[in-house]
Short mmCIF file of C-alpha atoms in Angstrom, two decimals:
data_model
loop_
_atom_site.label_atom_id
_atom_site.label_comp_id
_atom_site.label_asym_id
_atom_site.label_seq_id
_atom_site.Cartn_x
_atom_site.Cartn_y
_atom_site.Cartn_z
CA UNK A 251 -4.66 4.26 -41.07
CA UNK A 252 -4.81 0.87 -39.31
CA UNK A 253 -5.56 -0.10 -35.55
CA UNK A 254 -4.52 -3.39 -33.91
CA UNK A 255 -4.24 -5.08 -31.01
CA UNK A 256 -1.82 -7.95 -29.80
CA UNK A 257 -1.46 -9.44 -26.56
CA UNK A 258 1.37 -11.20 -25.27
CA UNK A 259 1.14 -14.79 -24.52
CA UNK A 260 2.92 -15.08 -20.73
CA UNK A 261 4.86 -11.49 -20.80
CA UNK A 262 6.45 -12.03 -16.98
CA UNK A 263 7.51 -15.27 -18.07
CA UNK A 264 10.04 -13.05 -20.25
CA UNK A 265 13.44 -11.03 -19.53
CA UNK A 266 16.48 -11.94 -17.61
CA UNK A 267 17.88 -11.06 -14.37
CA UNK A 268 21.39 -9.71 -13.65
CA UNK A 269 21.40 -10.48 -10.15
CA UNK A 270 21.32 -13.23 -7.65
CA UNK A 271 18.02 -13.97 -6.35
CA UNK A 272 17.05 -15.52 -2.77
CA UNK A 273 14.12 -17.42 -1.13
CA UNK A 274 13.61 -19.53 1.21
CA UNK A 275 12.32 -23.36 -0.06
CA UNK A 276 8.69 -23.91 1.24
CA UNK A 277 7.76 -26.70 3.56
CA UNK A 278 7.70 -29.65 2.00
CA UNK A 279 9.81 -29.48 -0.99
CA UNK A 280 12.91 -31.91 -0.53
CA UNK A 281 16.39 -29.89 -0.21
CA UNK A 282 19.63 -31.20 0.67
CA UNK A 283 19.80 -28.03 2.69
CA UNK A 284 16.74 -28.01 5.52
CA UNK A 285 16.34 -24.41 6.68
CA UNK A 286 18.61 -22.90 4.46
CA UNK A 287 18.32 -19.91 1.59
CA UNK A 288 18.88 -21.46 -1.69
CA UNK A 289 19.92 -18.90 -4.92
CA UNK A 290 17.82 -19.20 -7.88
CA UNK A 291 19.11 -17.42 -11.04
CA UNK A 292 17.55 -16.00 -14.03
CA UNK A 293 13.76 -16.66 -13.15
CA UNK A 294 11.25 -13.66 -13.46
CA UNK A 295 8.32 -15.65 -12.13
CA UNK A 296 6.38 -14.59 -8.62
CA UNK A 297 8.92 -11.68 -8.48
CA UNK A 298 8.64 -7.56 -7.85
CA UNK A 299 11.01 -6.65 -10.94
CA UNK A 300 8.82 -9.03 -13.40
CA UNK A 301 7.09 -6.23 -15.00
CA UNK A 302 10.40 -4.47 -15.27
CA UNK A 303 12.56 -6.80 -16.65
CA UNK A 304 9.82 -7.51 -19.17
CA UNK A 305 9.73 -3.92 -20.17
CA UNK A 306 12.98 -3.81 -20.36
CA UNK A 307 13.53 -6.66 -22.73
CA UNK A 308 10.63 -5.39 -24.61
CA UNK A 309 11.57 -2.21 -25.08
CA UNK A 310 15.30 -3.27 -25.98
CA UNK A 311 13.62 -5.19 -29.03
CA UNK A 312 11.82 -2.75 -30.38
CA UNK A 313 14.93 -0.36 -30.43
CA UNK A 314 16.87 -2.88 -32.06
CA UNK A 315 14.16 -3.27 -34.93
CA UNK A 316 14.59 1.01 -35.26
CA UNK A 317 11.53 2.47 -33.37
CA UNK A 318 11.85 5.46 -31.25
CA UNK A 319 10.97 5.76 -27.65
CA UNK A 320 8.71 8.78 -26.86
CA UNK A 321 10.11 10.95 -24.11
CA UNK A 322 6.62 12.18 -23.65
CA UNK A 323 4.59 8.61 -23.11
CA UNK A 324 7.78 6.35 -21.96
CA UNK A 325 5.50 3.51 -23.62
CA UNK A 326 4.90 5.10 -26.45
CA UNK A 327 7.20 3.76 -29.86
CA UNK A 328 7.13 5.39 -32.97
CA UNK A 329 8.91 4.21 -36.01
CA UNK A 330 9.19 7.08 -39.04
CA UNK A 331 10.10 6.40 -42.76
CA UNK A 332 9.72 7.86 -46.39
CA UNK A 333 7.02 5.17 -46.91
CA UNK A 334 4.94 4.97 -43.85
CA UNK A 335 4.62 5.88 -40.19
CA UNK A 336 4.00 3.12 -37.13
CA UNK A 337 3.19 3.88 -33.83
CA UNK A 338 3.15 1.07 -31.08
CA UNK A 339 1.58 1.62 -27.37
CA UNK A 340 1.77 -0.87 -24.21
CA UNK A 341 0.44 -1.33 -21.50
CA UNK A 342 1.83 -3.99 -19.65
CA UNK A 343 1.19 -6.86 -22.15
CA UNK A 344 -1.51 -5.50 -24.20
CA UNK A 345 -0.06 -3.38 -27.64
CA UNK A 346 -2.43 -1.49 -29.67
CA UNK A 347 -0.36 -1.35 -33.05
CA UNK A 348 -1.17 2.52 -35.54
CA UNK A 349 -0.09 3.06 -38.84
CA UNK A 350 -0.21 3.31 -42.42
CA UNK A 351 1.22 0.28 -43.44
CA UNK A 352 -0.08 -3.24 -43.58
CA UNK A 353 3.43 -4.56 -44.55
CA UNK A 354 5.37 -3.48 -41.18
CA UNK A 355 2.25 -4.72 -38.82
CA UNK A 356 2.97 -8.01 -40.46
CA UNK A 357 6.87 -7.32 -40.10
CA UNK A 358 6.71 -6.49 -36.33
CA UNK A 359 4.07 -9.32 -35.45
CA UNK A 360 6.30 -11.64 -36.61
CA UNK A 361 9.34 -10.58 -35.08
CA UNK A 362 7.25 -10.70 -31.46
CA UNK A 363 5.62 -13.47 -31.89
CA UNK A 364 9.02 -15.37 -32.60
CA UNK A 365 10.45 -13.16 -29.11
CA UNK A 366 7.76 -13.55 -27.27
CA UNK A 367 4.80 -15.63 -28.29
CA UNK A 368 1.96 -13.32 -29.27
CA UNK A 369 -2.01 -13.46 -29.66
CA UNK A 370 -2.72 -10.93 -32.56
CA UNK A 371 -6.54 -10.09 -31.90
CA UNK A 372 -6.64 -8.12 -35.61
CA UNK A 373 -8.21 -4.79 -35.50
CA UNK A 374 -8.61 -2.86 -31.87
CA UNK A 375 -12.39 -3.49 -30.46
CA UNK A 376 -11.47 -3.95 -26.64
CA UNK A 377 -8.61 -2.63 -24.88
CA UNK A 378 -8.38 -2.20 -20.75
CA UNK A 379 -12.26 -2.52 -20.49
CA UNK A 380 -12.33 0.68 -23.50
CA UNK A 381 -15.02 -0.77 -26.13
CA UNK A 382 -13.74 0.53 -29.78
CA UNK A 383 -16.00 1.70 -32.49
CA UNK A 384 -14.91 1.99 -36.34
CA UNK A 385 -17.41 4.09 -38.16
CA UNK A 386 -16.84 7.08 -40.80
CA UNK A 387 -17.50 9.68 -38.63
CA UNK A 388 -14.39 8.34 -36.65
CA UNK A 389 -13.62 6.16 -33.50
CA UNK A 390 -15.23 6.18 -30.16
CA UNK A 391 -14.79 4.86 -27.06
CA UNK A 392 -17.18 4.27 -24.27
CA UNK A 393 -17.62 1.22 -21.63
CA UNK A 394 -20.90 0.18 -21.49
CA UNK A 395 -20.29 -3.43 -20.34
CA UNK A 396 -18.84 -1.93 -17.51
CA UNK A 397 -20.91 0.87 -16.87
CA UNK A 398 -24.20 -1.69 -16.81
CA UNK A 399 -22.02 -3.82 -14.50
CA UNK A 400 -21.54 -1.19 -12.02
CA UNK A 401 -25.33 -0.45 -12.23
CA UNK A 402 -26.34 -3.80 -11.70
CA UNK A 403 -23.80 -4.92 -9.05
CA UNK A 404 -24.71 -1.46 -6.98
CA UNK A 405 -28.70 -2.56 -6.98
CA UNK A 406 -29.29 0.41 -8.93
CA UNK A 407 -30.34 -1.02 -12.09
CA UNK A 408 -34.14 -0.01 -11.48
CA UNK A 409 -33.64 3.58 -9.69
CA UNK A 410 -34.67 6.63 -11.04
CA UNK A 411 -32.15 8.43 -13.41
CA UNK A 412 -30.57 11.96 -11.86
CA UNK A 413 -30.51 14.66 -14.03
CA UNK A 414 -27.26 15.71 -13.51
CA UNK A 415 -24.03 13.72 -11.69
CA UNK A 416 -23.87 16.51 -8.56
CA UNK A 417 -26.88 18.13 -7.57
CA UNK A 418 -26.00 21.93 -7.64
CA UNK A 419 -27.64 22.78 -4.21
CA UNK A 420 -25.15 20.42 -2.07
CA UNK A 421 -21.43 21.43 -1.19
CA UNK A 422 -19.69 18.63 -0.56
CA UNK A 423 -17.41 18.95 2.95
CA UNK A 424 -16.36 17.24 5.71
CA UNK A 425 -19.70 17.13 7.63
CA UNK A 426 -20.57 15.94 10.98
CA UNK A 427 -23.52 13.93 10.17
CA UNK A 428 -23.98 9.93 10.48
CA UNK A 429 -20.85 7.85 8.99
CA UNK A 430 -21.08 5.16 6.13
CA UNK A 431 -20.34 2.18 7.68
CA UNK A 432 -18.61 -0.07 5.26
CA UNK A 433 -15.19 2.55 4.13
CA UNK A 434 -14.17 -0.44 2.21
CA UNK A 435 -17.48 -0.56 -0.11
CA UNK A 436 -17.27 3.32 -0.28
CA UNK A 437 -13.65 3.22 -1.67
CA UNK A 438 -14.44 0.58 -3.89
CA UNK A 439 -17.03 2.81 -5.37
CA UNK A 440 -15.32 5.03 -6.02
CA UNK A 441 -12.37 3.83 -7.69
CA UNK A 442 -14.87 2.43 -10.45
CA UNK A 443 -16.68 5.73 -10.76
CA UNK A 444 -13.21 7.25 -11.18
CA UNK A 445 -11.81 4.46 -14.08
CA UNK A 446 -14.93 5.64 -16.13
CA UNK A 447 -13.25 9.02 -16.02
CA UNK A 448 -11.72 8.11 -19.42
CA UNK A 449 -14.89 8.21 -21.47
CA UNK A 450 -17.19 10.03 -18.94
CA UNK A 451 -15.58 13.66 -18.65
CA UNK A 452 -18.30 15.34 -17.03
CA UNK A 453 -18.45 13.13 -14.04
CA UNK A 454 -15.06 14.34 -13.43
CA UNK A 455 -15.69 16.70 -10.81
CA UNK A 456 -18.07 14.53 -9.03
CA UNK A 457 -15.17 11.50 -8.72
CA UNK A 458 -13.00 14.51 -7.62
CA UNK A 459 -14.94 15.80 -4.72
CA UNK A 460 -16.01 12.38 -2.98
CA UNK A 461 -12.29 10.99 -3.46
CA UNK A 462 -11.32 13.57 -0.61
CA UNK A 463 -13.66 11.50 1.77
CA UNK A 464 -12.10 8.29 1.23
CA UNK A 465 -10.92 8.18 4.67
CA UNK A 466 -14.08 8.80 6.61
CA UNK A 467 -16.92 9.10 4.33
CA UNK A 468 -20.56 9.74 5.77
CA UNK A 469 -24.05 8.68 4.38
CA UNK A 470 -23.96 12.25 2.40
CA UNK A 471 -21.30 11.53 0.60
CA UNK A 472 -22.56 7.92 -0.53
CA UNK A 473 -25.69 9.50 -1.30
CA UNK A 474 -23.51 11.98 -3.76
CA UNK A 475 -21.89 9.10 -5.07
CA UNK A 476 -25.32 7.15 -5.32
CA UNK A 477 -26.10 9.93 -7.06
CA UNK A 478 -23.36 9.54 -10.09
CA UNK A 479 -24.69 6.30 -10.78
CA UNK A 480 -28.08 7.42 -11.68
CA UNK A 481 -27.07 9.97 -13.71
CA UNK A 482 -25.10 7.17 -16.17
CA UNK A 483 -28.31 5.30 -15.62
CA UNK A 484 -29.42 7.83 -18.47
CA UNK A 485 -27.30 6.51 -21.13
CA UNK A 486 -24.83 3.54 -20.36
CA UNK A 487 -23.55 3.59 -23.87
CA UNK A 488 -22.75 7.01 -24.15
CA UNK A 489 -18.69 8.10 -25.06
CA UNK A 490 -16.13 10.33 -27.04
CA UNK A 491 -16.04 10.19 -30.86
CA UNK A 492 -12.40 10.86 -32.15
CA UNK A 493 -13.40 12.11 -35.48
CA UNK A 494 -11.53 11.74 -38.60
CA UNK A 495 -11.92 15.19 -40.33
CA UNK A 496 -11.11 17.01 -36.84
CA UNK A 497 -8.85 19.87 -37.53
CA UNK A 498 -5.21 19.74 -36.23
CA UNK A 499 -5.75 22.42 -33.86
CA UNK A 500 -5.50 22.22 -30.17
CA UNK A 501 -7.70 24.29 -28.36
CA UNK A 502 -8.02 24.48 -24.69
CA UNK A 503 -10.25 25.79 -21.76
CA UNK A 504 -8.61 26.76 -18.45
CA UNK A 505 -11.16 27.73 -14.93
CA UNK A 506 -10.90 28.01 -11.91
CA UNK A 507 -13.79 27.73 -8.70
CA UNK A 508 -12.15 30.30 -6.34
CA UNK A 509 -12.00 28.60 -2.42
CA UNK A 510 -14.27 25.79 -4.25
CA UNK A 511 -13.36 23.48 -0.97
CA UNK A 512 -15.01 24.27 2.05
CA UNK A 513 -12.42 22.49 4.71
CA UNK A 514 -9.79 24.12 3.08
CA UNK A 515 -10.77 26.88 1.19
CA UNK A 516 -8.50 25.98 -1.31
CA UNK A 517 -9.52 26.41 -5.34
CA UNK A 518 -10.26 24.16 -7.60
CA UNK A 519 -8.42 23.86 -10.90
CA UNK A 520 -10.01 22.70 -14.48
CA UNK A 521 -8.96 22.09 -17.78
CA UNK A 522 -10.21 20.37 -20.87
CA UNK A 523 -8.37 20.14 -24.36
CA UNK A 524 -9.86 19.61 -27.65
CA UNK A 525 -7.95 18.43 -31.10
CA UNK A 526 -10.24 20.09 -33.31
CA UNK A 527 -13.51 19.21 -32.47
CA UNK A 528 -12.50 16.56 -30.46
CA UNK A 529 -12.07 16.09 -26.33
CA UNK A 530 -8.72 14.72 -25.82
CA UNK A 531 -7.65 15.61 -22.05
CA UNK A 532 -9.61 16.86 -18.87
CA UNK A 533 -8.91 17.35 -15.61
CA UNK A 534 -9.89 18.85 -12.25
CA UNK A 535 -7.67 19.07 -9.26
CA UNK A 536 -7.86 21.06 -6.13
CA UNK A 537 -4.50 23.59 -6.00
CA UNK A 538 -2.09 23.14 -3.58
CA UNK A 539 -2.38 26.54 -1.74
CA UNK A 540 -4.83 29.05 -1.18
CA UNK A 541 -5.04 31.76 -3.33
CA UNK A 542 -5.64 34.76 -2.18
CA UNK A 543 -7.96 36.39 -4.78
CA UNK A 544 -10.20 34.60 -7.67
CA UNK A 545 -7.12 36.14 -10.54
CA UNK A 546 -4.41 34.27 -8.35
CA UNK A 547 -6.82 31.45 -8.79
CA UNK A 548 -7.74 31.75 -12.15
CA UNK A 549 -3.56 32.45 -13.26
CA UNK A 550 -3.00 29.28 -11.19
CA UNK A 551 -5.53 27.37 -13.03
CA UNK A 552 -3.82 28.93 -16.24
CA UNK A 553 -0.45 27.50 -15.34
CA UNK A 554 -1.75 24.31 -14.66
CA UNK A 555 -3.43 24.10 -18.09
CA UNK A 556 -0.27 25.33 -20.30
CA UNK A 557 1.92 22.41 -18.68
CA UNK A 558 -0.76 19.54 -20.22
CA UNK A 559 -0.49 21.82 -23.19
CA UNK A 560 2.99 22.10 -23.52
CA UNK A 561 2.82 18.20 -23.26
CA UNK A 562 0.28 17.59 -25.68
CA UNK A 563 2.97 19.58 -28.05
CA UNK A 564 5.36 18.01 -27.14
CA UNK A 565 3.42 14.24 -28.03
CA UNK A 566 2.15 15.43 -30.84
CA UNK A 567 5.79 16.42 -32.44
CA UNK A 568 6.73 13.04 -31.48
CA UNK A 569 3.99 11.49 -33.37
CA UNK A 570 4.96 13.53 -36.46
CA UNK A 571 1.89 15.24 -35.97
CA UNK A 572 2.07 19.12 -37.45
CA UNK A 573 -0.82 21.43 -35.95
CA UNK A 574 -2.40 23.52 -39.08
CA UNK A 575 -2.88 26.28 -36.57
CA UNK A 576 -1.36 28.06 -33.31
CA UNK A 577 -2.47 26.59 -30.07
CA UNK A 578 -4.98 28.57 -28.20
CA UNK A 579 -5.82 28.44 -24.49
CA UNK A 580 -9.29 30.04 -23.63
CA UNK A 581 -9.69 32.08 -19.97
CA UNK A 582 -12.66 33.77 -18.75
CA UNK A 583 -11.15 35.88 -15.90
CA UNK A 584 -9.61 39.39 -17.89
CA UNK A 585 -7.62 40.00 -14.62
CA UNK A 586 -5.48 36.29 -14.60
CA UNK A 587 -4.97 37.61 -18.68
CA UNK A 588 -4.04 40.93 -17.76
CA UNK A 589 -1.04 39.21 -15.68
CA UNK A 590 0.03 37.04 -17.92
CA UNK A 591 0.36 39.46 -21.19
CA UNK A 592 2.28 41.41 -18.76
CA UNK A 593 5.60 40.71 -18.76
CA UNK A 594 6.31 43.43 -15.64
CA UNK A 595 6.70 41.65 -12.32
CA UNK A 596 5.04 44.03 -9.59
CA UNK A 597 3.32 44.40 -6.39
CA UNK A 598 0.06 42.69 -7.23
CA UNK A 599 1.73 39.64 -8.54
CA UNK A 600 4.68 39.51 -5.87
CA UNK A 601 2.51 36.14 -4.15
CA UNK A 602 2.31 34.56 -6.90
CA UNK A 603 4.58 31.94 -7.09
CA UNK A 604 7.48 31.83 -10.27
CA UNK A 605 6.47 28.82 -11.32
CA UNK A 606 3.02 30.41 -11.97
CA UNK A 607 4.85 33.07 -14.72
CA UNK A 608 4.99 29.68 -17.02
CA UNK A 609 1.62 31.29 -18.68
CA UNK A 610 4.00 34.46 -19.58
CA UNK A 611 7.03 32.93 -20.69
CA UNK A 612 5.25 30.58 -23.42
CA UNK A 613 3.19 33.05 -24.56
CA UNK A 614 6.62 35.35 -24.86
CA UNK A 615 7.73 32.12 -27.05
CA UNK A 616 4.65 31.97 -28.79
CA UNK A 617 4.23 28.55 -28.46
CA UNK A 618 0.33 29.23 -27.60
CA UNK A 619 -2.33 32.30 -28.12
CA UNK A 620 -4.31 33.27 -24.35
CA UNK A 621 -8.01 34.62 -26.01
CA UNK A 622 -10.43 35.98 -23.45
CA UNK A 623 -13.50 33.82 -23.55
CA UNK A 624 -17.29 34.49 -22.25
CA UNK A 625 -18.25 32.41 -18.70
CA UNK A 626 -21.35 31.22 -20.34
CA UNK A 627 -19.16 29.00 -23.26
CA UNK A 628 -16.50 28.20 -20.65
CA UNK A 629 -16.02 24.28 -21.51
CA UNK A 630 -14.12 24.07 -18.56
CA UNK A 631 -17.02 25.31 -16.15
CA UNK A 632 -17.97 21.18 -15.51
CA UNK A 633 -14.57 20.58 -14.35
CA UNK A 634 -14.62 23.22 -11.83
CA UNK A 635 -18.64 23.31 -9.78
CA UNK A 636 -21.97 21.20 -10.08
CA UNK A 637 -24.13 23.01 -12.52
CA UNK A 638 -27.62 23.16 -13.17
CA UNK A 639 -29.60 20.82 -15.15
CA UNK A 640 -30.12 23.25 -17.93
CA UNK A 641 -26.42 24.44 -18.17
CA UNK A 642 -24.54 21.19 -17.47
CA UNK A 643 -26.82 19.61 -20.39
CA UNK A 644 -25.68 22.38 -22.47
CA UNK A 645 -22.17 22.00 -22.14
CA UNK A 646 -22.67 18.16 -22.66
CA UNK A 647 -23.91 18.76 -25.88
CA UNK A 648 -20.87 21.19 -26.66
CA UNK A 649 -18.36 18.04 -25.84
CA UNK A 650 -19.41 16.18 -28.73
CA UNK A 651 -20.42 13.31 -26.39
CA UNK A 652 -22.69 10.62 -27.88
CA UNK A 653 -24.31 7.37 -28.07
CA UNK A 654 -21.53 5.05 -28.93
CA UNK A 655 -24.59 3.08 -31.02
CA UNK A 656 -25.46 5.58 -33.22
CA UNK A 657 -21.27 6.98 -34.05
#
């Protein structure tokens, strides 16, 4: 299988408008006209709809030359034939190009660079900040540029290294206590602790529970978020291995922290999905109501895990991928399982919203297998609280993180 990248030489310079468009001529610039709107036609640049009319004509293109848009990943393109398989994914005006064929890369290269004007960079190694790794084990991502970046530029370069991103005695609320002064540094903090989400899962929770203080953050919570930087401090390199002997399988871990948020007592929801051995989608998110017991909670959290894997299904058919075995979704609560392998709606689950009987209706399908699983090997106990030092380094290791060096 091959991996490119392109990247397209002046992409909003591209497309065509339909419609009329106005502005006013800027001081200075002769016009028979002082004062007066002139129309300007077809011109895509300094305007909102560049980036859609570029999509569009892109995307028009690559239909024309038989590839498939993905219903799944609307910038997602797959092309399928009795000789090969290509897959093509934007973002914006960077295209990573996947397949098994040399012969169409060179094919569809050619065809954008005469469209568009391209730049092909040859086989993926940066993409959106993600460094890329070829080995034989498989293909990682991490960002160590940028984590060392956002070490250095913070002043923490030389601090002491935190065990662990959260430290487990500290709940994170709304507190009283002094206020951080500068918002705008806070914010920008953590908008860069949450874009190294992508190759940092267990700092997930962390980037979840200060990004609820956005608005009014105090010197605890910049402290916490201090805090998350140290902790990379231990290894700036580290990321995901993708690895190439994983087994098609998709196995996922669904939890739930029952009234996990102080101000609201609301729970918080977490999920993680492997391919294999492989970590392919996490998540935490606080639920939109209360629940009123920990298996409301926990079935909630269940709910919200089967829609990611109903769409990881649905991806992976579109990528002509076949799993070699049922999907699986893992719970620890016997109660939130008890309710879902029970068809029977009745008093105990009249609260629950219909939505929430998602869990019960795919399993009816048998689109996935719910298997009870022990708290202790819960994956998706990282996603949900701060853990210890000793526990949250276990379920590190159980990721199949490592040192993007030594992949």
């Amino acid at each position: 299988c091959f991996l490119h990248q392109l990247d397209v030489n002046n992409a909003f310079l591209h497309g065509e408008l339909k419609e009329d468009v106005y502005m006013t001529i800027p001081e200075g610039v002769p016009c028979h006209k002082p004062n007066q709107v002139c129309k300007l036609q077809k011109s895509l640049y300094g305007l909102k709809e560049a980036s859609r009319k570029w999509y569009e004509k892109l995307t028009t293109l690559l239909l024309h030359q038989g590839y498939t848009q993905s219903t799944s990943d609307y910038s997602l393109f797959t092309l399928k034939t009795d000789a090969y398989f290509t897959t093509i994914l934007v973002y914006v005006d960077d295209i990573i190009l996947a397949g098994t064929s040399m012969s169409e890369f060179d094919r569809i290269k050619l065809i954008l660079d005469e469209t568009f004007s391209i730049k092909d960079m040859g086989l993926l190694r940066c993409f959106l900040g993600l460094e890329v790794a070829h080995s034989k084990a498989g293909i990682s991502l991490s960002r160590q540029k940028y984590c060392l970046d956002l070490l250095r530029e913070s002043g923490m370069l030389g601090s002491k290294p935190a065990p662990t991103p959260l430290d487990s005695s500290v709940k994170l609320h709304a507190d009283s206590g002094k206020a951080f002064e500068d918002i705008g540094a806070y914010r920008r903090l953590i908008g860069r602790l949450l874009y190294l989400n992508t190759t940092r899962p267990y700092i997930t929770y962390a980037t979840q529970q200060l990004s609820q203080f956005l608005h009014n953050p105090t010197m605890t919570h910049y402290h916490a978020a201090c805090r998350v930087i140290r902790y990379l401090k231990n290894n700036p390199g580290r990321g995901i291995l993708f690895r190439r002997n994983a087994e098609l399988q998709l196995l996922g871990f669904s939890d739930s922290d029952w009234t996990g948020c102080i101000d609201s007592r609301k729970s918080i929801s977490g999920y993680c999905f492997f391919l294999g051995t492989s970590l392919i989608s996490w998540r935490a998110k606080k639920q939109d109501t209360v629940s009123r017991s920990s298996s409301e909670a926990e079935y909630r959290a269940l709910s919200f895990a089967t829609c990611e894997l109903l769409w990881l299904i649905a991806l992976m058919k579109e990528l002509h991928i076949t799993c070699t075995k049922l999907s699986v979704l893992y719970c620890d609560s016997q109660s939130a399982m008890h309710i879902a392998l029970n068809p029977v709606f009745h008093e105990r689950t009249k609260h629950l919203e219909i939505d929430c009987h998602l869990v019960c209706e795919k399993l009816q399908q048998g689109l996935l297998r719910l298997l009870p699983i022990s708290t202790h090997e819960q994956l998706a106990d990282f996603l949900t609280k701060a853990l210890s030092t000793s526990t949250f380094n276990k379920f590190i290791s159980k990721l199949g993180m490592i040192n993007i060096h030594h992949a």
